[in-house]
Coordinates of C-alpha atoms and ligand atoms in Angstrom, one line a residue:
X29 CA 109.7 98.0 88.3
X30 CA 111.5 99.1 85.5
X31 CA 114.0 102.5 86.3
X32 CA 113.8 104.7 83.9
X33 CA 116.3 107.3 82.7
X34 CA 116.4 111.1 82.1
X35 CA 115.5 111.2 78.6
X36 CA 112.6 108.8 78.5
X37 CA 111.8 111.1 82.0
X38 CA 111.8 114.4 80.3
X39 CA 109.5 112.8 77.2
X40 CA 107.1 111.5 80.2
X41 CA 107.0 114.8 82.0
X42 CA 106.0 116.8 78.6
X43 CA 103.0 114.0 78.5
X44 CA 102.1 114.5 82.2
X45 CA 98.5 115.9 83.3
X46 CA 99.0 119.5 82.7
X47 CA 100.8 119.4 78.8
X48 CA 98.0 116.3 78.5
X49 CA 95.4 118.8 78.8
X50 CA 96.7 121.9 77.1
X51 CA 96.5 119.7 74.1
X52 CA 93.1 118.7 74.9
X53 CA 92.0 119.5 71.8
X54 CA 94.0 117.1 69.9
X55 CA 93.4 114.2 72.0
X56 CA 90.3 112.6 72.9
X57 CA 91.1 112.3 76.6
X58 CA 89.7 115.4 79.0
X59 CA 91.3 114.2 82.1
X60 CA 94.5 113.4 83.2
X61 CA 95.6 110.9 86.0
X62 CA 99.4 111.4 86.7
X63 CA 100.9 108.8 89.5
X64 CA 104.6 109.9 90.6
X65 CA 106.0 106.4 91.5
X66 CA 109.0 108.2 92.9
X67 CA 107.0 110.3 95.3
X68 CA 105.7 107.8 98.5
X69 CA 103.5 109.3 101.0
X70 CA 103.5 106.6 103.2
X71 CA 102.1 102.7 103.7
X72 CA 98.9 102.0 104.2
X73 CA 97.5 100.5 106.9
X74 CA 95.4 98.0 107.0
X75 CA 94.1 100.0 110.1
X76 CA 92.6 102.9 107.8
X77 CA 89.7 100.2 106.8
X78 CA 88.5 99.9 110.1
X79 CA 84.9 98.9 111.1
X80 CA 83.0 99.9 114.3
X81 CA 80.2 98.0 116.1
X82 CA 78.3 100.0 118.5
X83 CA 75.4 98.5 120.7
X84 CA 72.7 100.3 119.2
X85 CA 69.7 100.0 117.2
X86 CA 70.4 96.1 115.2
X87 CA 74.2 96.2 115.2
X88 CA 74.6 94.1 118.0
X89 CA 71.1 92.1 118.6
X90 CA 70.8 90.4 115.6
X91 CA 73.5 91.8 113.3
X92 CA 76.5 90.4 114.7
X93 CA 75.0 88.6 118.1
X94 CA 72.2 85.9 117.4
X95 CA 72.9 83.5 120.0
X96 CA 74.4 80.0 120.6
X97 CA 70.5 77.9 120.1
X98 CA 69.6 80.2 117.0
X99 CA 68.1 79.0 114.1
X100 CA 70.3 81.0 112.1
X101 CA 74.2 79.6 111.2
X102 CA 76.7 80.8 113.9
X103 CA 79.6 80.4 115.2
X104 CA 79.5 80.3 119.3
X105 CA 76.2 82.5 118.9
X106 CA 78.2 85.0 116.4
X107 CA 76.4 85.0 112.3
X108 CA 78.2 82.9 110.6
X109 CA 77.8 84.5 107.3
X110 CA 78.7 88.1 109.1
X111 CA 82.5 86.6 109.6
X112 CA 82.5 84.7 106.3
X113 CA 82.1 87.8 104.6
X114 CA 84.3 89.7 106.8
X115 CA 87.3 87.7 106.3
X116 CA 87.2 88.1 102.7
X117 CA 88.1 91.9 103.5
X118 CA 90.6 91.2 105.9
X119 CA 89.5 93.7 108.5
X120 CA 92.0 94.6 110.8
X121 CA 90.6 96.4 113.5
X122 CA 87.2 96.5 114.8
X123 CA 86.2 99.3 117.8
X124 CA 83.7 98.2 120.4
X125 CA 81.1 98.9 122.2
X126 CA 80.6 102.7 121.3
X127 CA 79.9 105.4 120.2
X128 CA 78.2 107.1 122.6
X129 CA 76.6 104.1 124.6
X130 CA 80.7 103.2 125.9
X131 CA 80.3 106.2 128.2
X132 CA 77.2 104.6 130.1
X133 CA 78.9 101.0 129.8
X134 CA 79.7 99.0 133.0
X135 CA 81.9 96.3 131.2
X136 CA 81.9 94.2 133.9
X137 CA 77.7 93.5 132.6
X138 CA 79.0 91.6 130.2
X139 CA 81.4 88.9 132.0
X140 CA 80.5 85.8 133.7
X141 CA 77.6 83.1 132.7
X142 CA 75.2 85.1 130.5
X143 CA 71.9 83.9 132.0
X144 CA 73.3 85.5 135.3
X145 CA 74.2 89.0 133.4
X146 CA 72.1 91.9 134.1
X147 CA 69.7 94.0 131.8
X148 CA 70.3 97.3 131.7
X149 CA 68.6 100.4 129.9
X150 CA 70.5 100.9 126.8
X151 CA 72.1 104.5 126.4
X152 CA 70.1 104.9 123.1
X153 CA 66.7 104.0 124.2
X154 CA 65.3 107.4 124.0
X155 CA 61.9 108.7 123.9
X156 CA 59.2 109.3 121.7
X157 CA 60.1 112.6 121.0
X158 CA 64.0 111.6 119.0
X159 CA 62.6 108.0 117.9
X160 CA 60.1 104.9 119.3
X161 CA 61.0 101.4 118.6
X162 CA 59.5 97.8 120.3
X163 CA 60.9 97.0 123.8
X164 CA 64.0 94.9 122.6
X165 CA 67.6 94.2 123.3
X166 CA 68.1 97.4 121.7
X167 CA 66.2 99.1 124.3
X168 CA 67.0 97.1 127.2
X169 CA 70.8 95.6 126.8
X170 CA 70.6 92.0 128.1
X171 CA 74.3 92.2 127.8
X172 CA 74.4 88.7 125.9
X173 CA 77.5 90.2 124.1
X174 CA 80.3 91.3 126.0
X175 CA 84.4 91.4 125.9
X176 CA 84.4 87.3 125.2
X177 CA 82.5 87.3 122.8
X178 CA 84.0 90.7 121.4
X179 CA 87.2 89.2 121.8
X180 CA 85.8 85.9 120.0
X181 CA 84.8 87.9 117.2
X182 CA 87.5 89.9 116.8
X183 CA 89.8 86.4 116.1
X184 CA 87.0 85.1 114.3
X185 CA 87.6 87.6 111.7
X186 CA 91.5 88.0 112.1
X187 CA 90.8 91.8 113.3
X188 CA 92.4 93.4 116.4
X189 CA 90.0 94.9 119.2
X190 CA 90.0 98.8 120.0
X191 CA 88.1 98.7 122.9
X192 CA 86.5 102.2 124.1
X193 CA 86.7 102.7 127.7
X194 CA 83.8 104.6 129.8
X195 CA 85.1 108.4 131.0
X196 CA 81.8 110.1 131.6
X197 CA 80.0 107.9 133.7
X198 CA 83.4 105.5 135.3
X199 CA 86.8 105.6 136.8
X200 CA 90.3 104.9 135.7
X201 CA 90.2 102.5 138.4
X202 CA 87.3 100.7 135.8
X203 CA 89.7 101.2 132.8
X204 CA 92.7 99.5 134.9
X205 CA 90.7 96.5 135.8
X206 CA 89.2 96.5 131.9
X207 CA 92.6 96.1 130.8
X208 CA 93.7 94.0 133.3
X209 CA 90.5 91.3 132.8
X210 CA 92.0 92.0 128.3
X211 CA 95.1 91.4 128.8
X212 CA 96.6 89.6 132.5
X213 CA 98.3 86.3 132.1
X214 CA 96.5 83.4 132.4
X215 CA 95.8 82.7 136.1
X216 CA 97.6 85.0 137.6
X217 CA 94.6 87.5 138.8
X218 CA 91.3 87.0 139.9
X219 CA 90.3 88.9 136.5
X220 CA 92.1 87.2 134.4
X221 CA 90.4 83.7 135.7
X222 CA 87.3 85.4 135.3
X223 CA 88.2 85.9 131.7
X224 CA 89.3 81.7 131.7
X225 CA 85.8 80.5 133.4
X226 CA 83.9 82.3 130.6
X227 CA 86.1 80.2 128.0
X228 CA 89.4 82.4 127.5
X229 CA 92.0 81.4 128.9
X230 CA 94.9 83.1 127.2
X231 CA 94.9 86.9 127.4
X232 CA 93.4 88.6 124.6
X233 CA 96.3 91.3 124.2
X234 CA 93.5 93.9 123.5
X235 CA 96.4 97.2 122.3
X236 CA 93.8 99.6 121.5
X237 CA 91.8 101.7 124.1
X238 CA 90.0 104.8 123.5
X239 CA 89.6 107.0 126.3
X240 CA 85.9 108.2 126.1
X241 CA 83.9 109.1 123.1
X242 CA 82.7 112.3 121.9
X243 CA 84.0 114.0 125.4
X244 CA 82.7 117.3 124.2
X245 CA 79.1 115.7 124.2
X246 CA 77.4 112.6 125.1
X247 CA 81.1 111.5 126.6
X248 CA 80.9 114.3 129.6
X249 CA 80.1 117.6 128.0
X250 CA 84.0 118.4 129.0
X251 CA 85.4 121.1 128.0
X252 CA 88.8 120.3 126.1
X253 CA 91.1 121.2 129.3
X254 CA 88.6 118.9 131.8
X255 CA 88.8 116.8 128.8
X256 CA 92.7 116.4 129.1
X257 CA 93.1 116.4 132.7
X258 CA 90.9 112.9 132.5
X259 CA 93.2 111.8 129.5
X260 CA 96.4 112.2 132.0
X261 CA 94.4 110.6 135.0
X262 CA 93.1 107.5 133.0
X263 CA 96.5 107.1 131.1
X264 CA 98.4 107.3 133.7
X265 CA 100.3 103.8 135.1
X266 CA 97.9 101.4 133.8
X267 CA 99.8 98.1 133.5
X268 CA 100.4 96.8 129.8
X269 CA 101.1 93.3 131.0
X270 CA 103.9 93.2 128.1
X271 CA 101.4 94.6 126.0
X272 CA 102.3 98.2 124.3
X273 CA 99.1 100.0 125.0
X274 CA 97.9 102.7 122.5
X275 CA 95.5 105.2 124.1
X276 CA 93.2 107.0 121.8
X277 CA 91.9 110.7 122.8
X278 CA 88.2 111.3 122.0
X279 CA 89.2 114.0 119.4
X280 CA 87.1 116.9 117.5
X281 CA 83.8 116.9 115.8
X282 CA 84.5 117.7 112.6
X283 CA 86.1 120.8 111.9
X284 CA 85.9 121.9 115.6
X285 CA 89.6 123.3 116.0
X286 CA 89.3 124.4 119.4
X287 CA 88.8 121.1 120.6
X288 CA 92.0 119.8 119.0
X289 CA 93.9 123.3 120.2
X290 CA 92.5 123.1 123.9
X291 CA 93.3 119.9 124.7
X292 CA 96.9 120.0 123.0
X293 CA 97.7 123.1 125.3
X294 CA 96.2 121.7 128.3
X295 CA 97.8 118.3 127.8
X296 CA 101.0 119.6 127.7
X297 CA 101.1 122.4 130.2
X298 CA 102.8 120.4 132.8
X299 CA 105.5 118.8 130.3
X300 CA 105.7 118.1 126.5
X301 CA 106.5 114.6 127.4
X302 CA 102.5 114.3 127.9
X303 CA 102.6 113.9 124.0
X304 CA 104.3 109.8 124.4
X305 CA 100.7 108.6 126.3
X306 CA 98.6 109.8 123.3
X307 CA 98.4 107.3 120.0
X308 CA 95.9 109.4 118.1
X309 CA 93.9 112.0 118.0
X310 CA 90.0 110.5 117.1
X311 CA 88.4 113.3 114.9
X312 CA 84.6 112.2 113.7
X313 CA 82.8 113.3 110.8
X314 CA 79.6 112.2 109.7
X315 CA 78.9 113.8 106.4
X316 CA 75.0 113.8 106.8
X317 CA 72.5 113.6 104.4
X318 CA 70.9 116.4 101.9
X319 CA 67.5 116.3 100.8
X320 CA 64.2 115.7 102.4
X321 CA 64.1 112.1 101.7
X322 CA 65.4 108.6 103.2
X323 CA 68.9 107.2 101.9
X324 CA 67.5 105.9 98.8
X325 CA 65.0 109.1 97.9
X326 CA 67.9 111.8 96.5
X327 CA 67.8 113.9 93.8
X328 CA 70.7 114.7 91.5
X329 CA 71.1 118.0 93.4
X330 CA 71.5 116.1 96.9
X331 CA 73.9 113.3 95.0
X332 CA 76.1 116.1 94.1
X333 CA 76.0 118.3 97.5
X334 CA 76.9 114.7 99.4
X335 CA 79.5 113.8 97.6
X336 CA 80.5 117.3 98.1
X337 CA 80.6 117.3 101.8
X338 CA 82.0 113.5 102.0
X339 CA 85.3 115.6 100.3
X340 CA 85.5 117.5 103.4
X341 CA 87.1 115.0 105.3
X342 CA 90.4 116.0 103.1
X343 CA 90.5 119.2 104.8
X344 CA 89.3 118.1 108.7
X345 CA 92.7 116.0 108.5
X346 CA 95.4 118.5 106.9
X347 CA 93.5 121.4 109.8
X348 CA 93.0 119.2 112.4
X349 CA 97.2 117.9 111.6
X350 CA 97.6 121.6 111.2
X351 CA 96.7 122.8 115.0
X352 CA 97.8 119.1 116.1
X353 CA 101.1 120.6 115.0
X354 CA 101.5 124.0 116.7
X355 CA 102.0 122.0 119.4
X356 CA 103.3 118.8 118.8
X357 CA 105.8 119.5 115.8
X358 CA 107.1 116.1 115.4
X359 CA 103.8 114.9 114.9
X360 CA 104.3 112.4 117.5
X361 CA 100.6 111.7 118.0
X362 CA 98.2 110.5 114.6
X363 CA 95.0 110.9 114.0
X364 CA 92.5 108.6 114.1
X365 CA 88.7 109.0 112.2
X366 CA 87.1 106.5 114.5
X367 CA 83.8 107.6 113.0
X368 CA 82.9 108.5 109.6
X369 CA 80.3 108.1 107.0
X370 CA 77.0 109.4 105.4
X371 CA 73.9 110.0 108.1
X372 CA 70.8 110.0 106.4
X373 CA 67.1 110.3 107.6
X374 CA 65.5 107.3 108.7
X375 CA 62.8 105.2 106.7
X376 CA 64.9 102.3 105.5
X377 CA 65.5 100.2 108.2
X378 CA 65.1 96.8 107.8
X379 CA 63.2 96.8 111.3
X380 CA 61.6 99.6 112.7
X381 CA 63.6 98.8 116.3
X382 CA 67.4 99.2 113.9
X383 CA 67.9 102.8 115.3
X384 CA 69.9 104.0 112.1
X385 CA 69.6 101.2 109.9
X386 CA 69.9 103.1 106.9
X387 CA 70.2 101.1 103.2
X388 CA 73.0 102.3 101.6
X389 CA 73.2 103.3 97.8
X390 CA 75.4 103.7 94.7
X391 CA 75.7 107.2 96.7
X392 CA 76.8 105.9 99.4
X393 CA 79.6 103.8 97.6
X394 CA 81.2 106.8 96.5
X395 CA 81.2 108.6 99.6
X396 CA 83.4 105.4 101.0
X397 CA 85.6 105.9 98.2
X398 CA 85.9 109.7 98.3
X399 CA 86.5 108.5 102.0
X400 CA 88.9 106.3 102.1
X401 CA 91.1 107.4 98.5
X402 CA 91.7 110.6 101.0
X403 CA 92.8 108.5 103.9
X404 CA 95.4 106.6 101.5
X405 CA 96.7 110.3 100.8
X406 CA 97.3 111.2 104.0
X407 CA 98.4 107.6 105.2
X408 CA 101.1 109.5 106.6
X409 CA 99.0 111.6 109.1
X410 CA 96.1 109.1 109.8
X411 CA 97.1 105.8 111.8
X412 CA 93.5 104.4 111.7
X413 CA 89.9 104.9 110.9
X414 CA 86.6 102.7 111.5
X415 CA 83.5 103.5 109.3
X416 CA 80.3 103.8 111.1
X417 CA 79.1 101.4 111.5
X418 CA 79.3 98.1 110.6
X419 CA 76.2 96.1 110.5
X420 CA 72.2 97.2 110.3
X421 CA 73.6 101.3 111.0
X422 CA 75.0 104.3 109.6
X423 CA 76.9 103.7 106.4
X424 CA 76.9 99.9 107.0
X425 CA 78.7 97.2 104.7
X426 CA 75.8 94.7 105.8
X427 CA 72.3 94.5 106.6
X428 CA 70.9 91.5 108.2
X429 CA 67.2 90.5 109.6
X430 CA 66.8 87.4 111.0
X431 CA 67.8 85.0 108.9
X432 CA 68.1 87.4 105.5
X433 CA 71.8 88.9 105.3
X434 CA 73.2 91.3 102.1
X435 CA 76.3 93.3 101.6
X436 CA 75.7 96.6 100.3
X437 CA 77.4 98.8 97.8
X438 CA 79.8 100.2 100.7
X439 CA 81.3 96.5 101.3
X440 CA 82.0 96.4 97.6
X441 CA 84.0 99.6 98.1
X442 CA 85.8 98.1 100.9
X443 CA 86.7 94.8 99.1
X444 CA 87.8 96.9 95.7
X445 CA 90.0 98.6 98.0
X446 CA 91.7 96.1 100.4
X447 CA 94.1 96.4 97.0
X448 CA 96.0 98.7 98.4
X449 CA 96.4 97.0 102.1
X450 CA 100.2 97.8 103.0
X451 CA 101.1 99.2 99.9
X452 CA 103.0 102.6 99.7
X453 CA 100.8 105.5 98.8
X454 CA 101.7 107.6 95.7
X455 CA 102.0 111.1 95.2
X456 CA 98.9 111.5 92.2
X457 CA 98.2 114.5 90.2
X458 CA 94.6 114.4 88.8
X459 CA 92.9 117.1 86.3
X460 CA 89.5 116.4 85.1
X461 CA 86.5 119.4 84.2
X462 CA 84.8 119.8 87.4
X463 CA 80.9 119.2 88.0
X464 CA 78.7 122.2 88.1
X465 CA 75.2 121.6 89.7
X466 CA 72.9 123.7 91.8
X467 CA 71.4 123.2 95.5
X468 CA 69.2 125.0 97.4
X469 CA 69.1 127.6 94.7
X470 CA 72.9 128.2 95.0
X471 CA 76.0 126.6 92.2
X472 CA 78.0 124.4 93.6
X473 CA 81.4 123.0 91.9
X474 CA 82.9 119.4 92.8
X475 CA 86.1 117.9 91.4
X476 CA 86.1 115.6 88.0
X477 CA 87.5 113.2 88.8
X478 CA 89.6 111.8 92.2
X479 CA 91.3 109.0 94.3
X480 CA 94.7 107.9 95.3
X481 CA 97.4 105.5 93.7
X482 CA 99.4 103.2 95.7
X483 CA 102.6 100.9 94.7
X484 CA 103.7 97.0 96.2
X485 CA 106.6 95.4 94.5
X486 CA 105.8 95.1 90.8
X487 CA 101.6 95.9 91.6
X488 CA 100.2 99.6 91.1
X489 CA 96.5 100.0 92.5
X490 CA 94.2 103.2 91.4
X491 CA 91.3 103.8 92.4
X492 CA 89.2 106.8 90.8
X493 CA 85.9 108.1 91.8
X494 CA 83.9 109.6 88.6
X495 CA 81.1 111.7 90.6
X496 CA 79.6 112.9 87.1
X497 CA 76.3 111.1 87.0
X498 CA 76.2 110.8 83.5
X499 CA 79.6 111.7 82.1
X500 CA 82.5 109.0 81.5
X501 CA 85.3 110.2 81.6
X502 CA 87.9 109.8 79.2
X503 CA 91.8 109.8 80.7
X504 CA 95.1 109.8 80.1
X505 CA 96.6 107.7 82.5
X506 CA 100.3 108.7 83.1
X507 CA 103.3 106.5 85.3
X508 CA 106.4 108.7 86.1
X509 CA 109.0 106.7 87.0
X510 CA 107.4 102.9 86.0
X511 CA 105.8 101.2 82.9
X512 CA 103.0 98.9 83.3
X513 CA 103.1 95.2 81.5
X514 CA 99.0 94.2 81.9
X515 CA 96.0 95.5 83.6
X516 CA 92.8 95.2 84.8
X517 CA 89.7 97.2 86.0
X518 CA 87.3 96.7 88.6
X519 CA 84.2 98.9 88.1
X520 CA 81.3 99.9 90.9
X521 CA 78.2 101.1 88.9
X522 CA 74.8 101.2 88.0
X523 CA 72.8 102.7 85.1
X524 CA 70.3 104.3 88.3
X525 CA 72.4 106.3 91.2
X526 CA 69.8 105.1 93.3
X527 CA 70.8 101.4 92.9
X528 CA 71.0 99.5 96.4
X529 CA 70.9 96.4 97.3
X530 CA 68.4 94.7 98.8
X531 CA 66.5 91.1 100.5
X532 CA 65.4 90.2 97.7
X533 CA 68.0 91.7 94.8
X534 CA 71.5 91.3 97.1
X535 CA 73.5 91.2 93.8
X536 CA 71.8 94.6 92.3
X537 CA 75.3 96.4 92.6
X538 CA 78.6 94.2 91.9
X539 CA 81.4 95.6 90.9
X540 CA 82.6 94.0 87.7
X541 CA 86.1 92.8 86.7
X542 CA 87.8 92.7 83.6
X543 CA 91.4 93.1 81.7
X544 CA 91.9 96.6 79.8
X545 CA 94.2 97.7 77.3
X546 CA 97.0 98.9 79.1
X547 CA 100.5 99.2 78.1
X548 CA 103.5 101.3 78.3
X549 CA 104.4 104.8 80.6
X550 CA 100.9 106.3 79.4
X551 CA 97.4 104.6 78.7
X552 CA 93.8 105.7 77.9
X553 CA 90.7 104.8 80.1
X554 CA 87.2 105.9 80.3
X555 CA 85.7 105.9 83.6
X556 CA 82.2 105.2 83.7
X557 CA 79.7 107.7 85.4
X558 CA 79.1 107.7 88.6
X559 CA 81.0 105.1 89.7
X560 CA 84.4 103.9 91.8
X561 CA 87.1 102.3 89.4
X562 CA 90.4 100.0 90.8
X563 CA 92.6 99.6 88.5
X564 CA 95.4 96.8 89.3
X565 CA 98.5 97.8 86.8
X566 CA 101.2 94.6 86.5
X567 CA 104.1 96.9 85.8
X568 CA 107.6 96.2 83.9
Ligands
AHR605 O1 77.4 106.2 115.3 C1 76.3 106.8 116.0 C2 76.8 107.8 117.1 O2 77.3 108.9 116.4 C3 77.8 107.3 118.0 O3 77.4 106.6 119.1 C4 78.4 108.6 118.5 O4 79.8 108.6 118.9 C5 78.2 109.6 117.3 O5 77.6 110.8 117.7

């Protein structure tokens, strides 16, 4: 990277966003992208592009699970073409086996010979009146897929487990002997030769464990001081085995500050020390849905609200850091999104027994952009996150019947952006018009244009979000502190915002690659409407 001196720095900052746009008028650019290469935030983790699998609805039966005599490719019963396309992203951590069915989970079901493993109702078999599906193993867990074969996946992929422990419905005697069947040495306990007769003999040096999900509802119904007092009891003195073990509290609902303020207190009442057993802090926030139809039946209102309310994650992390803060100043403890993504109405699934199994859209592609640009801001605050979820569910990168398997728009997003994998995140000024629209009879306002830059060695990676559904955008795209030698862009789009893919048209939405003219400390680019741009800048 070239360093440059305080002349050519003084010429720069007179071209930055804000004099770019004061002389709007004599240039054709109405946005400004501004990346301060002398301004780090923070590296990103691999971690933030976490994925979740949840047994529920097709995610498990079917999606990732399809057995060892199936017809359809596998590896040890696990579809093949599930990891193939997995390990192209380079996942790094993958959280199992809820949601909320982990708080009704006896993980001792799953160990020892499958045909002797019992079936069990399913936490999410409901009732007629929230949703009806065929009996099935999403109904009736036949516990076919347990911690081996988690584990197996898991090192299939190259991903680390983050394994979330039953609080509601179990004992932190359960979570000691989880963790001791993970991760003991090879015969040394009668666990950990239970783990070797079902085909593992080496420990599985499982780091992550999430103490209960969603304690303030289908975890317990605790109240954030019962909440803590659990945290202490199941944290306390469980043996690592030599592994450093990084308990994860069951964190907020969205912007639920209480949640994050009572638990804080309560965990620290006795002694501020309490602050070393907590890794992070798991906030979730599923950004729903807006109009009356399924995920592919929107209007240009809803596109515009969603996108909207995907944006709100930005300020559930700096509040939720915030009140983390009163108490904890030296921001010992992270925070974790261990759920996130869009929720829409069902009517898409590819099997009416895929609880969930929404289709995702062009929509949905920026809403994991929005997503994940504003984790790669705040890499400093957030340690990890896992979209939900990851197969045949909520906001998924893959839907798979049988033997028919896609990726959809959101694994697109995910591959664009494994760019920035362990790169430092850069300070990035962005001024674009914003969007006007109305819903529900009121105007709403979103942004113009945003994202989040990020610098390894000699490589700069952008990515932008245009949300405008039929404005490009053009931009002037400014380095402080660097000049860039080549470049190229990677573009998410389609000419329809309701372009998914499917079956029978998996390619219908590909990004598309190609070099651009870029050269210099400043560059023009138009960003296409609605869609997510990476731009990959060689620099001098
Ligand atoms: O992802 C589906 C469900 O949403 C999870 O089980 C739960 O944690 C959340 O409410």
């Amino acid at each position: 990277m070239q360093t440059i001196g305080r002349r050519t720095f003084m010429s720069q900052a007179l071209v930055g966003c804000a004099a770019a746009l004061a002389l709007r008028s004599a240039s054709a650019a109405d946005a400004c992208v501004e990346i301060l290469l002398g301004e780090p935030i923070g590296t990103i983790s691999p971690d933030l592009y976490g994925h979740f699998t949840e047994h529920i609805g097709g995610v498990i039966y079917d999606g990732i699970w399809v057995g060892e005599n199936s017809k359809i490719p596998n590896i040890g019963g696990i579809r093949k073409e599930l990891v193939e396309q997995m390990r192209k992203i380079k996942p790094a951590v993958v959280r199992w086996p809820g949601g909320c069915f982990a708080d009704s989970y006896n993980w001792r079901d799953g160990t020892g010979p499958r045909a002797e493993r019992p079936c069990r109702t399913n936490f999410w078999v409901a009732d007629k009146d929230l949703w009806d599906a065929p009996d099935g193993p999403q109904k009736y867990e036949p516990n076919q897929f347990g911690t081996n074969e988690f584990a197996r996946f898991c090192r299939l992929m190259g991903a680390e487990p983050y394994i979330a422990a039953n609080v509601r419905s179990l004992t932190a005697w359960d979570l000691d002997e989880w963790v001791e069947y993970c991760n003991a040495p090879a015969d040394a306990t009668t666990l950990s030769r239970q783990r070797a007769a079902a085909g593992d003999r080496e420990p599985f040096g499982v780091r992550y464990w999430g103490v209960g999900n969603e304690s303030w509802g289908c975890g317990g119904n605790f109240t954030p001081e019962e909440y803590a007092t659990h945290f202490r009891q199941f944290t306390a003195w469980v043996p690592g085995y030599g592994v450093d073990l990084k308990f994860i509290g069951s964190g907020p609902n969205s912007g639920d500050l209480q949640w994050t303020r009572g638990f804080f207190a309560k965990l620290t009442e006795r002694d501020k020390d309490f602050l070393r057993t907590v890794y992070g802090w798991a906030l979730h926030y599923y950004c729903g849905t807006t109009g009356k139809g399924s995920a592919i039946d929107f209007t240009l209102e809803d596109w515009y609200e969603l996108l909207k309310r995907a944006d709100r994650m930005e300020s559930f992390i700096t509040g939720h850091w915030a009140a983390m803060g009163e108490i904890d100043a030296e921001h010992r403890v992270k925070l974790i999104v261990d759920e996130w993504g869009a929720w829409h109405r069902q009517g898409t699934e590819v099997h009416p027994a895929y609880l969930f199994g929404q289709m995702p859209t062009l929509r949905d592609a920026l809403i994991s952009a929005i997503t994940l640009d504003t984790f790669n801001r705040h890499a400093d605050k957030v340690a990890m996150a896992n979209v939900a979820q990851l197969i045949n569910n909520l906001h998924c990168l893959f839907l798979a019947r049988e033997e028919k398997f896609v990726s959809t728009t959101n694994f697109h997003v995910f591959d664009m952006y494994a760019a920035h994998y362990n790169a430092k995140s850069l300070r990035t000024v962005i001024s674009a018009p914003p969007v006007g629209y109305q819903y529900e009879g009121k105007p709403g306002s979103l942004w113009g244009l945003a994202g989040s830059a990020s610098l390894r060695e000699k490589q700069a990676v952008l990515t932008i979000v245009n949300p405008h559904a039929s404005q490009a955008r053009d931009t002037e795209i400014v380095l402080r502190g660097a000049a860039v030698r080549s470049g190229r862009a990677k573009t998410l789009t389609a000419s329809d915002i309701h372009a998914h893919n499917t079956f029978d048209q998996p390619h219908a939405v590909e990004p598309k690659e190609a070099d651009i003219a870029a050269s210099g400390a400043k560059f023009a680019y138009n960003f296409p409407p609605a869609s997510v741009t990476r731009l990959t800048l060689q620099l001098l």
